[in-house]
Coordinates of C-alpha atoms in Angstrom, one line a residue:
M1 CA 22.2 31.1 28.3
D2 CA 24.3 33.9 26.6
N3 CA 21.8 35.1 23.9
N4 CA 24.5 37.2 22.1
R5 CA 26.8 34.2 21.8
T6 CA 23.9 32.0 20.6
S7 CA 22.9 34.5 17.9
T8 CA 26.4 34.4 16.4
V9 CA 26.5 30.6 16.1
P10 CA 25.3 29.5 12.6
I11 CA 22.1 27.4 12.7
V12 CA 23.6 25.0 10.1
P13 CA 27.4 24.9 9.8
K14 CA 28.7 25.1 6.3
Q15 CA 29.9 21.4 6.1
Y16 CA 26.3 20.2 6.9
R17 CA 24.4 22.5 4.5
L18 CA 24.1 20.0 1.6
P19 CA 22.8 17.0 3.7
F20 CA 20.7 19.4 5.7
F21 CA 18.8 20.7 2.6
M22 CA 18.6 17.1 1.3
L23 CA 16.7 16.3 4.5
V24 CA 14.5 19.3 4.1
S25 CA 12.9 17.6 1.1
C26 CA 11.9 14.7 3.4
F27 CA 10.4 17.1 6.0
A28 CA 8.3 18.6 3.2
L29 CA 7.3 15.1 1.9
W30 CA 5.9 13.8 5.2
G31 CA 4.2 17.2 5.8
L32 CA 2.6 16.9 2.4
L33 CA 1.4 13.3 3.0
N34 CA 0.2 14.0 6.6
N35 CA -2.1 16.8 5.5
M36 CA -3.2 15.2 2.3
T37 CA -4.2 12.1 4.4
D38 CA -6.2 14.3 6.8
N39 CA -8.4 15.1 3.8
L40 CA -9.0 11.4 3.3
V41 CA -11.2 11.4 6.4
P42 CA -14.0 13.5 5.0
A43 CA -13.5 12.0 1.5
F44 CA -13.7 8.3 2.7
S45 CA -16.6 9.2 5.0
K46 CA -18.6 10.2 1.9
I47 CA -17.2 7.6 -0.5
F48 CA -17.6 4.5 1.7
M49 CA -20.7 6.0 3.6
I50 CA -19.2 5.7 7.1
N51 CA -19.6 7.8 10.2
A52 CA -17.0 10.1 11.9
S53 CA -15.6 7.4 14.2
E54 CA -15.3 4.9 11.4
S55 CA -13.6 7.3 9.0
A56 CA -11.1 8.2 11.8
G57 CA -9.7 4.7 11.1
V58 CA -7.6 6.5 8.5
Q59 CA -5.8 8.4 11.2
I60 CA -5.6 5.3 13.5
S61 CA -3.8 3.4 10.7
F62 CA -1.6 6.4 9.8
Y63 CA -0.5 7.5 13.2
G64 CA -0.6 4.0 14.6
A65 CA 2.1 3.0 12.2
Y66 CA 4.2 5.8 13.6
A67 CA 3.9 4.4 17.0
V68 CA 4.5 0.7 16.0
L69 CA 7.6 1.3 13.9
A70 CA 9.3 4.2 15.7
I71 CA 11.4 1.8 17.9
F72 CA 12.2 -0.3 14.9
A73 CA 13.5 2.9 13.2
S74 CA 15.6 3.8 16.2
I75 CA 17.2 0.3 16.2
L76 CA 17.8 0.6 12.5
L77 CA 19.7 3.8 13.1
E78 CA 21.6 2.4 16.1
E79 CA 22.7 -0.7 14.2
F80 CA 23.3 1.0 10.8
S81 CA 23.1 4.7 9.9
Y82 CA 20.9 7.7 9.2
K83 CA 21.2 6.9 5.5
A84 CA 19.7 3.4 6.0
G85 CA 16.8 5.0 7.8
V86 CA 16.1 7.5 5.0
L87 CA 16.3 4.8 2.3
I88 CA 14.1 2.3 4.0
G89 CA 11.6 5.0 5.0
L90 CA 11.2 6.2 1.4
G91 CA 11.0 2.6 0.2
L92 CA 8.1 1.8 2.5
Y93 CA 6.3 4.9 1.5
M94 CA 6.5 4.0 -2.2
I95 CA 5.2 0.5 -1.6
G96 CA 2.3 1.8 0.5
A97 CA 1.4 4.5 -2.1
L98 CA 1.4 1.9 -4.9
C99 CA -1.0 -0.3 -2.8
Y100 CA -3.6 2.5 -3.3
I101 CA -4.1 1.1 -6.8
P102 CA -5.6 -2.4 -5.8
A103 CA -7.5 -0.7 -3.0
A104 CA -9.2 1.6 -5.6
I105 CA -9.9 -1.3 -8.0
G106 CA -11.5 -3.3 -5.3
Q107 CA -13.2 -0.3 -3.7
S108 CA -12.0 -1.6 -0.4
F109 CA -11.7 0.6 2.7
D110 CA -9.8 -2.2 4.5
I111 CA -7.1 -2.4 1.8
Y112 CA -6.8 1.4 1.9
L113 CA -6.2 1.2 5.7
M114 CA -3.4 -1.4 5.2
A115 CA -1.8 0.7 2.4
I116 CA -2.0 3.8 4.7
F117 CA -0.3 1.8 7.5
V118 CA 2.6 0.7 5.2
L119 CA 3.0 4.3 3.8
A120 CA 2.9 5.8 7.3
G121 CA 5.4 3.2 8.5
G122 CA 7.8 4.6 6.0
L123 CA 7.2 8.1 7.1
S124 CA 7.7 7.0 10.8
I125 CA 11.1 5.8 9.9
L126 CA 11.9 9.0 7.9
E127 CA 10.8 11.2 10.8
T128 CA 12.6 9.2 13.4
T129 CA 15.7 9.5 11.3
C130 CA 15.6 13.1 10.1
N131 CA 14.8 14.8 13.4
P132 CA 17.8 13.6 15.4
F133 CA 19.9 13.9 12.2
V134 CA 19.1 17.6 12.1
L135 CA 19.8 18.0 15.8
S136 CA 23.3 16.5 15.3
M137 CA 24.2 18.9 12.5
G138 CA 25.8 21.6 14.6
S139 CA 26.0 23.1 18.0
Q140 CA 23.7 22.1 20.9
E141 CA 23.1 25.8 21.5
T142 CA 21.2 26.2 18.2
S143 CA 19.6 22.7 18.1
V144 CA 16.1 23.9 18.9
R145 CA 16.4 26.7 16.3
R146 CA 17.8 24.4 13.7
L147 CA 15.0 21.9 14.2
N148 CA 12.4 24.7 14.1
F149 CA 14.1 25.9 10.8
A150 CA 13.9 22.4 9.3
Q151 CA 10.4 21.9 10.5
A152 CA 9.4 25.2 8.8
F153 CA 9.6 23.3 5.5
N154 CA 7.2 20.7 6.9
P155 CA 4.1 23.0 6.8
I156 CA 5.1 24.2 3.3
G157 CA 4.8 20.5 2.3
S158 CA 1.6 20.4 4.3
L159 CA 0.1 23.4 2.4
T160 CA 1.1 21.7 -0.9
G161 CA -0.7 18.5 0.3
I162 CA -3.8 20.4 1.1
F163 CA -3.9 22.0 -2.4
L164 CA -3.3 18.5 -4.0
A165 CA -6.2 17.1 -1.8
K166 CA -8.4 20.0 -2.7
Y167 CA -8.0 19.9 -6.4
F168 CA -7.4 16.2 -7.0
I169 CA -9.5 14.5 -4.3
L170 CA -12.1 16.8 -2.7
A171 CA -13.0 18.6 -6.0
H172 CA -13.8 15.3 -7.6
L173 CA -16.2 14.2 -4.9
N174 CA -19.8 13.9 -6.0
D175 CA -22.1 16.3 -4.2
A176 CA -24.4 13.5 -3.0
D177 CA -24.2 13.1 0.8
M178 CA -24.1 9.8 2.7
D179 CA -27.9 9.3 3.0
T180 CA -28.5 10.2 -0.6
R181 CA -25.8 7.7 -1.7
K182 CA -27.5 5.0 0.3
A183 CA -30.7 5.6 -1.7
M184 CA -28.9 5.4 -5.1
D185 CA -29.1 2.7 -7.6
P186 CA -26.0 0.3 -7.3
E187 CA -24.8 1.0 -10.8
Q188 CA -25.0 4.7 -10.4
L189 CA -23.2 4.5 -7.0
N190 CA -20.5 2.2 -8.3
A191 CA -19.7 4.6 -11.2
I192 CA -19.5 7.5 -8.8
V193 CA -17.2 5.7 -6.3
S194 CA -14.9 4.4 -9.0
D195 CA -14.3 7.9 -10.3
E196 CA -13.8 9.3 -6.8
L197 CA -11.3 6.6 -5.9
F198 CA -9.4 7.1 -9.1
W199 CA -8.7 10.7 -8.1
V200 CA -7.7 9.6 -4.6
C201 CA -5.0 7.5 -6.2
V202 CA -3.6 10.1 -8.6
P203 CA -1.7 12.4 -6.1
Y204 CA -0.4 9.5 -4.0
V205 CA 0.9 7.4 -6.9
G206 CA 2.2 10.5 -8.7
L207 CA 4.3 11.4 -5.7
V208 CA 6.1 8.0 -5.9
A209 CA 8.1 9.4 -8.8
I210 CA 9.3 12.3 -6.7
A211 CA 10.1 10.0 -3.8
A212 CA 12.1 7.7 -6.1
V213 CA 14.2 10.7 -7.2
I214 CA 14.9 11.5 -3.5
W215 CA 15.7 7.9 -2.8
F216 CA 18.3 7.7 -5.6
F217 CA 19.8 11.0 -4.4
F218 CA 20.3 9.6 -0.9
C219 CA 21.7 6.4 -2.4
R220 CA 24.7 8.4 -3.7
Y221 CA 25.2 10.3 -0.4
K222 CA 27.7 8.9 2.1
S223 CA 26.2 9.5 5.6
D224 CA 28.4 10.5 8.5
D225 CA 27.0 9.9 12.0
E226 CA 30.1 11.1 13.8
N227 CA 28.2 13.4 16.1
V228 CA 26.1 10.6 17.6
P229 CA 27.8 7.3 18.5
T230 CA 26.6 4.2 16.6
R231 CA 27.4 0.6 16.5
E232 CA 28.3 0.7 12.8
N233 CA 32.1 0.2 13.2
T234 CA 32.0 -2.1 16.3
Q235 CA 29.5 -4.8 15.6
P236 CA 29.6 -7.5 12.8
L237 CA 26.9 -7.3 10.1
S238 CA 25.4 -10.6 11.2
S239 CA 24.9 -9.3 14.8
K240 CA 23.2 -6.1 13.5
L241 CA 20.9 -8.0 11.1
G242 CA 20.1 -10.5 13.9
R243 CA 19.0 -7.7 16.2
L244 CA 16.9 -6.1 13.5
G245 CA 15.4 -9.4 12.6
L246 CA 14.4 -10.1 16.2
C247 CA 12.7 -6.7 16.4
I248 CA 10.7 -7.4 13.2
A249 CA 9.7 -10.8 14.5
L250 CA 8.5 -9.3 17.8
I251 CA 6.4 -6.8 15.8
L252 CA 4.9 -9.6 13.7
I253 CA 4.0 -11.9 16.6
P254 CA 1.3 -9.6 18.1
F255 CA 0.0 -9.0 14.5
L256 CA -0.3 -12.7 13.9
F257 CA -2.0 -13.2 17.3
Q258 CA -4.7 -10.7 16.4
Y259 CA -5.1 -12.2 12.9
Y260 CA -5.7 -15.8 14.2
S261 CA -7.4 -14.8 17.5
A262 CA -11.1 -15.4 18.1
F263 CA -11.3 -12.1 19.8
E264 CA -12.3 -8.9 18.1
F265 CA -10.2 -5.8 18.8
S266 CA -10.9 -2.2 17.9
M267 CA -8.3 -0.5 15.7
V268 CA -6.8 1.4 18.6
Q269 CA -6.5 -1.8 20.6
Q270 CA -4.8 -3.5 17.6
I271 CA -2.2 -0.7 17.5
L272 CA -1.6 -0.9 21.2
I273 CA -1.2 -4.7 21.0
M274 CA 1.3 -4.4 18.1
M275 CA 3.4 -1.9 20.2
I276 CA 4.0 -4.7 22.7
G277 CA 6.6 -6.3 20.3
P278 CA 9.1 -3.4 19.9
I279 CA 8.8 -2.5 23.7
A280 CA 9.5 -6.2 24.5
F281 CA 12.7 -6.0 22.3
L282 CA 14.0 -3.1 24.3
L283 CA 13.5 -5.0 27.5
I284 CA 15.1 -8.2 26.2
M285 CA 18.3 -6.6 24.9
P286 CA 20.5 -5.5 27.9
D287 CA 22.1 -2.5 26.1
Y288 CA 18.8 -1.1 25.0
R289 CA 17.2 -1.8 28.3
C290 CA 20.0 0.2 30.0
Q291 CA 19.3 3.2 27.6
L292 CA 15.6 2.9 28.3
M293 CA 16.1 3.0 32.0
K294 CA 18.2 6.1 31.7
L295 CA 15.5 7.8 29.7
V296 CA 12.7 6.8 32.1
K297 CA 14.7 8.4 35.0
L298 CA 14.7 11.8 33.2
P299 CA 11.4 13.7 34.0
R300 CA 12.2 16.2 31.3
Y301 CA 12.2 13.4 28.8
F302 CA 9.3 11.2 29.7
C303 CA 7.1 14.2 30.5
G304 CA 8.1 15.5 27.0
V305 CA 6.8 12.2 25.5
A306 CA 3.5 12.7 27.3
A307 CA 3.3 16.4 26.2
Q308 CA 4.1 15.3 22.6
F309 CA 1.3 12.7 22.7
F310 CA -1.3 15.3 23.6
Y311 CA 0.2 17.9 21.2
V312 CA 0.1 15.6 18.2
G313 CA -3.3 14.5 19.3
V314 CA -4.7 18.1 19.2
Q315 CA -2.9 18.9 15.9
I316 CA -4.2 15.9 14.0
A317 CA -7.7 16.0 15.6
V318 CA -8.2 19.7 14.9
W319 CA -7.0 19.5 11.3
T320 CA -8.9 16.3 10.7
W321 CA -12.2 17.7 11.8
T322 CA -11.7 21.3 10.4
I323 CA -13.6 20.5 7.2
K324 CA -16.4 18.8 9.2
Y325 CA -16.6 21.8 11.5
I326 CA -16.9 24.3 8.6
M327 CA -19.6 22.1 6.9
S328 CA -21.5 21.9 10.1
V329 CA -21.7 25.6 10.8
F330 CA -22.3 26.4 7.1
P331 CA -24.9 23.7 6.0
G332 CA -24.7 22.9 2.3
M333 CA -21.1 23.8 1.8
Q334 CA -19.1 21.1 0.0
E335 CA -15.7 19.6 1.1
A336 CA -13.7 21.5 -1.6
A337 CA -15.0 24.9 -0.5
A338 CA -14.6 24.0 3.2
S339 CA -11.0 23.1 2.7
N340 CA -10.2 26.8 2.0
Y341 CA -10.3 27.3 5.8
Y342 CA -7.9 24.4 6.2
I343 CA -5.6 26.2 3.8
F344 CA -5.8 29.4 5.8
S345 CA -5.0 27.3 8.9
I346 CA -1.8 25.9 7.4
I347 CA -0.7 29.3 6.1
L348 CA -1.1 30.8 9.6
F349 CA 0.8 27.7 11.0
I350 CA 3.7 28.4 8.6
A351 CA 3.8 32.1 9.3
C352 CA 3.7 31.6 13.1
R353 CA 6.4 28.9 12.8
A354 CA 8.7 31.3 11.0
I355 CA 8.0 34.1 13.5
T356 CA 8.5 32.0 16.6
T357 CA 11.7 30.5 15.2
A358 CA 13.2 34.0 14.9
L359 CA 11.9 35.0 18.3
M360 CA 13.7 32.1 19.9
K361 CA 16.9 34.0 19.6
K362 CA 15.7 36.4 22.3
F363 CA 13.1 34.4 24.3
N364 CA 12.9 31.1 26.1
P365 CA 11.2 28.5 23.8
A366 CA 9.4 26.9 26.7
N367 CA 7.9 30.1 27.9
M368 CA 6.8 30.9 24.4
M369 CA 5.2 27.5 24.1
S370 CA 3.3 28.0 27.3
L371 CA 2.0 31.3 26.1
F372 CA 0.8 29.8 22.9
A373 CA -0.9 27.0 24.8
V374 CA -3.0 29.6 26.7
A375 CA -3.9 31.2 23.4
G376 CA -4.8 27.8 22.0
I377 CA -7.2 27.2 24.9
L378 CA -8.9 30.6 24.3
C379 CA -9.2 29.9 20.6
C380 CA -10.9 26.5 21.4
L381 CA -13.4 28.3 23.7
G382 CA -14.1 30.7 20.8
T383 CA -14.7 27.7 18.5
I384 CA -17.2 26.3 20.9
Y385 CA -19.2 29.3 21.9
L386 CA -18.8 32.2 19.4
P387 CA -21.1 32.8 16.4
R388 CA -20.1 31.0 13.3
E389 CA -18.8 34.1 11.5
I390 CA -16.2 34.5 14.2
S391 CA -15.8 30.9 15.4
V392 CA -14.4 29.7 12.0
W393 CA -11.5 32.2 12.5
T394 CA -10.8 31.1 16.0
L395 CA -10.7 27.6 14.6
V396 CA -8.1 28.8 12.1
G397 CA -6.3 30.6 15.0
I398 CA -5.7 27.3 16.8
S399 CA -3.2 26.3 14.1
G400 CA -1.2 29.4 14.8
C401 CA -1.1 28.5 18.4
M402 CA 0.2 25.0 17.6
S403 CA 3.0 26.2 15.3
L404 CA 6.0 26.0 17.6
M405 CA 5.0 23.1 19.9
F406 CA 6.3 19.9 18.1
P407 CA 9.9 21.0 17.5
T408 CA 10.1 22.8 20.9
I409 CA 8.9 19.8 22.9
Y410 CA 11.2 17.6 20.8
G411 CA 14.3 19.8 21.3
I412 CA 13.8 20.3 25.0
A413 CA 13.2 16.6 25.7
L414 CA 16.2 15.5 23.6
R415 CA 18.7 18.1 24.6
G416 CA 22.0 16.7 25.9
L417 CA 20.9 13.0 25.7
G418 CA 24.1 11.9 24.0
S419 CA 24.1 8.2 23.1
E420 CA 20.5 7.8 24.0
V421 CA 19.3 10.4 21.5
K422 CA 18.2 7.9 18.9
L423 CA 16.1 5.8 21.3
G424 CA 14.9 9.0 22.8
A425 CA 13.8 10.3 19.4
A426 CA 11.9 7.0 18.8
G427 CA 10.0 7.6 22.0
L428 CA 8.9 11.0 20.9
I429 CA 7.9 9.7 17.5
M430 CA 5.9 6.9 19.3
A431 CA 4.1 9.8 21.0
I432 CA 2.5 10.5 17.6
L433 CA 0.2 7.7 18.7
G434 CA -1.8 10.7 20.1
G435 CA -3.1 11.3 16.6
A436 CA -4.4 7.8 16.4
V437 CA -6.1 8.0 19.8
I438 CA -7.5 11.5 20.2
T439 CA -8.7 11.9 16.6
P440 CA -11.1 8.9 16.7
Y441 CA -12.1 9.9 20.3
M442 CA -13.3 13.2 18.9
G443 CA -15.0 11.4 16.1
S444 CA -16.9 9.2 18.5
W445 CA -17.8 12.2 20.6
I446 CA -19.3 13.8 17.5
D447 CA -21.3 10.7 16.5
N448 CA -22.5 9.9 20.0
T449 CA -23.5 13.5 20.8
T450 CA -25.4 13.7 17.5
V451 CA -27.3 10.6 18.3
K452 CA -28.1 11.9 21.8
N453 CA -29.4 15.1 20.3
Q454 CA -31.5 13.2 17.9
V455 CA -33.0 11.1 20.7
A456 CA -33.7 14.2 22.7
Y457 CA -35.4 15.8 19.7
F458 CA -37.8 13.0 19.1
E459 CA -38.6 12.8 22.8
S460 CA -39.2 16.5 22.9
I461 CA -41.8 16.2 20.1
N462 CA -43.4 13.2 21.9
R463 CA -42.1 10.5 19.5
P464 CA -40.6 8.1 22.1
L465 CA -40.8 5.1 19.7
I466 CA -38.6 6.8 17.1
A467 CA -36.3 8.0 19.8
Q468 CA -35.9 4.4 21.0
A469 CA -35.2 3.2 17.4
E470 CA -32.5 5.8 16.9
A471 CA -30.8 5.0 20.2
A472 CA -30.9 1.2 19.5
D473 CA -29.0 1.4 16.2
A474 CA -27.3 4.8 15.7
R475 CA -25.2 3.5 12.7
K476 CA -28.3 2.8 10.7
S477 CA -30.3 6.0 11.4
L478 CA -33.9 5.4 10.2
S479 CA -34.7 9.0 10.3
G480 CA -31.6 9.9 8.4
A481 CA -32.4 7.5 5.6
M482 CA -35.9 8.9 5.4
L483 CA -34.6 12.4 5.3
A484 CA -32.4 11.5 2.3
L485 CA -35.4 10.2 0.3
Y486 CA -37.3 13.4 1.2
R487 CA -34.5 15.6 0.0
M488 CA -34.9 13.9 -3.5
S489 CA -38.3 15.6 -3.8
E490 CA -36.7 19.0 -3.4
A491 CA -34.8 18.8 -6.8
S492 CA -36.1 21.6 -9.1
P493 CA -35.9 21.6 -12.9
A494 CA -35.5 25.3 -12.8
D495 CA -32.1 25.0 -11.0
G496 CA -30.1 23.6 -13.9
E497 CA -29.7 20.5 -16.0
E498 CA -28.4 18.3 -13.2
Q499 CA -31.3 19.2 -10.9
A500 CA -33.7 18.6 -13.8
R501 CA -32.4 15.1 -14.2
A502 CA -32.7 14.5 -10.5
A503 CA -36.2 15.8 -10.5
G504 CA -37.1 13.5 -13.4
K505 CA -35.6 10.5 -11.7
F506 CA -37.4 11.3 -8.4
Q507 CA -40.7 11.5 -10.3
K508 CA -40.1 8.1 -12.0
N509 CA -39.2 6.5 -8.6
L510 CA -42.3 8.0 -7.0
E511 CA -44.6 6.6 -9.8
T512 CA -42.9 3.2 -9.3
F513 CA -43.5 3.3 -5.6
L514 CA -47.2 4.3 -6.0
S515 CA -47.7 1.3 -8.4
L516 CA -46.3 -1.3 -5.9
P517 CA -49.7 -2.2 -4.2
S518 CA -51.1 -3.3 -7.6
L519 CA -48.1 -5.6 -8.4
E520 CA -47.5 -9.2 -7.6
G521 CA -44.7 -11.8 -7.8
D522 CA -41.7 -11.0 -10.1
A523 CA -43.3 -7.7 -11.2
F524 CA -43.4 -6.5 -7.6
E525 CA -39.8 -7.7 -6.9
Q526 CA -38.4 -6.0 -10.0
A527 CA -40.2 -2.7 -9.3
A528 CA -39.3 -2.8 -5.6
K529 CA -35.6 -3.4 -6.2
S530 CA -35.5 -0.5 -8.6
L531 CA -36.3 1.9 -5.8
P532 CA -33.5 3.8 -3.9
G533 CA -31.8 1.7 -1.3
C534 CA -33.8 -1.4 -2.2
S535 CA -31.6 -3.2 -4.8
S536 CA -30.2 -5.7 -2.3
L537 CA -33.5 -6.6 -0.5
K538 CA -33.8 -10.4 0.2
P539 CA -37.0 -12.4 -0.3
G540 CA -37.9 -12.1 3.4
E541 CA -37.4 -8.3 3.3
L542 CA -39.5 -8.0 0.1
A543 CA -42.3 -9.9 1.9
V544 CA -42.0 -7.4 4.9
F545 CA -42.0 -4.5 2.4
K546 CA -45.2 -5.8 0.6
A547 CA -47.0 -6.5 3.9
N548 CA -46.1 -3.0 5.3
L549 CA -47.4 -1.3 2.1
E550 CA -50.8 -2.6 2.9
R551 CA -50.8 -0.6 6.1
L552 CA -50.5 2.7 4.2
P553 CA -53.7 4.7 3.7
A554 CA -54.4 6.0 0.2
P555 CA -52.4 9.2 -0.3
A556 CA -54.6 12.3 -0.4
G557 CA -52.2 14.4 -2.5
R558 CA -48.7 14.8 -3.7
E559 CA -47.4 15.9 -0.3
Q560 CA -48.7 12.7 1.3
Q561 CA -47.3 10.7 -1.6
I562 CA -43.8 12.1 -0.9
Q563 CA -44.2 11.5 2.9
Q564 CA -45.1 7.8 2.2
F565 CA -42.2 7.6 -0.3
S566 CA -39.8 8.7 2.4
L567 CA -41.0 5.8 4.5
I568 CA -39.3 3.3 2.3
P569 CA -36.5 2.6 4.8
A570 CA -39.1 1.8 7.5
L571 CA -41.4 -0.1 5.1
S572 CA -38.6 -2.4 4.0
T573 CA -37.1 -3.2 7.5
L574 CA -39.6 -2.8 10.3
S575 CA -41.5 -5.9 11.3
G576 CA -42.6 -7.8 14.4
N577 CA -42.0 -5.8 17.5
Q578 CA -40.8 -2.8 15.4
A579 CA -44.1 -2.6 13.5
E580 CA -45.3 -0.2 16.2
V581 CA -42.7 2.3 15.1
L582 CA -44.0 2.1 11.5
D583 CA -47.6 2.6 12.7
N584 CA -46.5 5.7 14.6
L585 CA -44.7 7.1 11.5
I586 CA -47.8 6.5 9.4
A587 CA -50.3 7.9 11.9
L588 CA -48.1 11.0 12.7
P589 CA -45.8 11.7 9.8
L590 CA -42.6 13.5 10.6
D591 CA -42.2 17.1 9.5
M592 CA -39.2 16.5 7.4
K593 CA -38.3 20.2 6.8
Q594 CA -38.3 20.8 10.5
F595 CA -36.3 17.6 11.2
Q596 CA -33.8 18.6 8.5
T597 CA -33.2 22.0 10.2
A598 CA -33.0 20.2 13.6
Q599 CA -30.5 17.6 12.2
E600 CA -28.2 20.4 11.0
N601 CA -28.2 21.9 14.5
F602 CA -27.5 18.5 16.1
V603 CA -24.4 18.1 14.0
E604 CA -23.2 21.6 14.6
K605 CA -23.6 21.3 18.4
A606 CA -21.8 18.0 18.5
V607 CA -18.8 19.2 16.5
R608 CA -18.5 22.4 18.5
S609 CA -18.7 20.6 21.8
S610 CA -15.9 18.1 20.7
F611 CA -13.4 21.0 21.0
F612 CA -13.4 20.6 24.8
I613 CA -10.9 17.7 24.0
P614 CA -8.3 20.0 22.4
I615 CA -8.5 22.3 25.5
I616 CA -7.3 19.4 27.7
C617 CA -4.5 18.7 25.3
F618 CA -3.3 22.3 25.3
A619 CA -3.5 22.3 29.1
V620 CA -1.0 19.4 29.2
V621 CA 1.4 21.2 26.9
L622 CA 1.0 24.3 29.1
I623 CA 2.0 22.4 32.2
Y624 CA 5.0 20.8 30.5
G625 CA 6.3 24.2 29.3
F626 CA 5.8 25.8 32.7
F627 CA 7.5 23.1 34.8
F628 CA 10.4 22.6 32.4
R629 CA 10.9 26.2 31.3
N630 CA 14.4 26.4 32.9
T631 CA 15.5 22.8 33.1
H632 CA 17.0 22.6 29.7
L633 CA 18.9 25.8 30.3
K634 CA 20.3 24.5 33.6
K635 CA 21.3 21.3 31.8
E636 CA 23.2 23.3 29.2
E637 CA 25.1 25.3 31.8
E638 CA 26.1 22.1 33.5
E639 CA 27.6 20.7 30.3
K640 CA 29.7 23.8 29.4
P641 CA 32.7 22.9 31.7
A642 CA 32.8 19.4 30.3
Q643 CA 32.8 20.8 26.7
A644 CA 35.6 23.3 27.5

């Protein structure tokens, strides 16, 4: 390539500047929503009291929608125009955001997931529309730089989204952790959750007004898809609507199959099944099948889809678990404070995006991407092995390494595709599925590794029965519930008004617990149900509770009273064959302070070790950049005679 010639070609020709900057607002919008949604993972984990792999359902719904609707978006563009894609994308976003209101009223995680899917479906259509639209606005020679320039506004939106999440969502989360919430009175917990979900809704619903302004702005704009051939002037409206309707029907059929099927599917499996519909549409329609076959025969393209899958996977996974990483290496830090490191990550991402975009005038984008992938691998190793004072900054450094990868892979893979560019863009947007696959995989790694560490700990202190109980039901950690009750005893009136109230409430609960052996009938039931975590006990469980209380020896002092109080989760659930575990806990009480320290170490080790997964993702991007570092340049040279 002639670098001097490229540097004189404007990134955005004058005639395209207005629509280009109109599109920039959409780049900022989906960046804002992407990163604000990342913060829903730690928020929902606390609000709905779910573990890492379950809370990753937010990302499965969000990025799964990208994968399912990307081909639909491509067909929408092929049959109609870029303008239609922008309008429908913004419309779906507004519908999904407004669905947050009934989800908050019903305190339903499932409704939130459906709302997130609709919202993200709109963003999928927007992104599928805007990326090739930007590529078409000028010379092929500056297409990668133009897309990088447009994408530079995406992290600005991302940074805005993080601030909105920090001050509207995370700052309004109650300090009580998951185990403490499980021990709360239902009325107290309901009040806390209602307030937290209200603040979740505020930024999402508020942004609907801004999206509506953008929507009306695009309504008045007359799109011009002259640079990329479309069917707009060659096919009757009925034919175009028929094709679009068939695509929608093929998307709905797998959804209805899952809804009425007797089989149970994981969320990732549900997304993969729903992708069958749009892929089937491509294979059914001869013209789309022909385009698909052309794309499949281009190694630069289909390898680019694979590289994009792993890149998006590493980006979403790293940003999703950044707050959890910070909270694990600094025990006691709350989500709002931990999000500061997330903000630093996005600032570095923005700065590196701007720098690398400028450097692309002089250097091969693929070579730069490979170099940054190597740096990303080194940062991941630092995140795993270095002391926490340094590792948190290598974690931040990962974002700088990711900065140029999405638009660079996108531009290299789509360069020179011609009439297949819209379908090709859909394939690269479908690759965003990586965020829905790799993120929950990291979450499962964290959960499973934590449980393995817990089991190993109890075996190391010669408590095999407790180890077996933890391994048998990791989602309902008996030791974790006991630890939450023990923490209640640590509240000190000297630490402020809130702690004084907590200490008074604990003392009242302790006195109620100590009175239980002397109570019978309704008096016992009323007192037992007033204790933390016991409000929903059924008659059979109350009988188990009363029988197990008789196994307790008379407490010798306050410390033993607190130890027995912390046994409430075991006293109310263990019976029959499990009674042996209770006997073991009574005869040899756990050292809760020691276990609390050990538990913090378990989580930190699990989160650190999960960063081996991003190393694999960076390696895939490195390989793509290395093998296709010159292919796009050769392709460009081949096209010059034809353009002359």
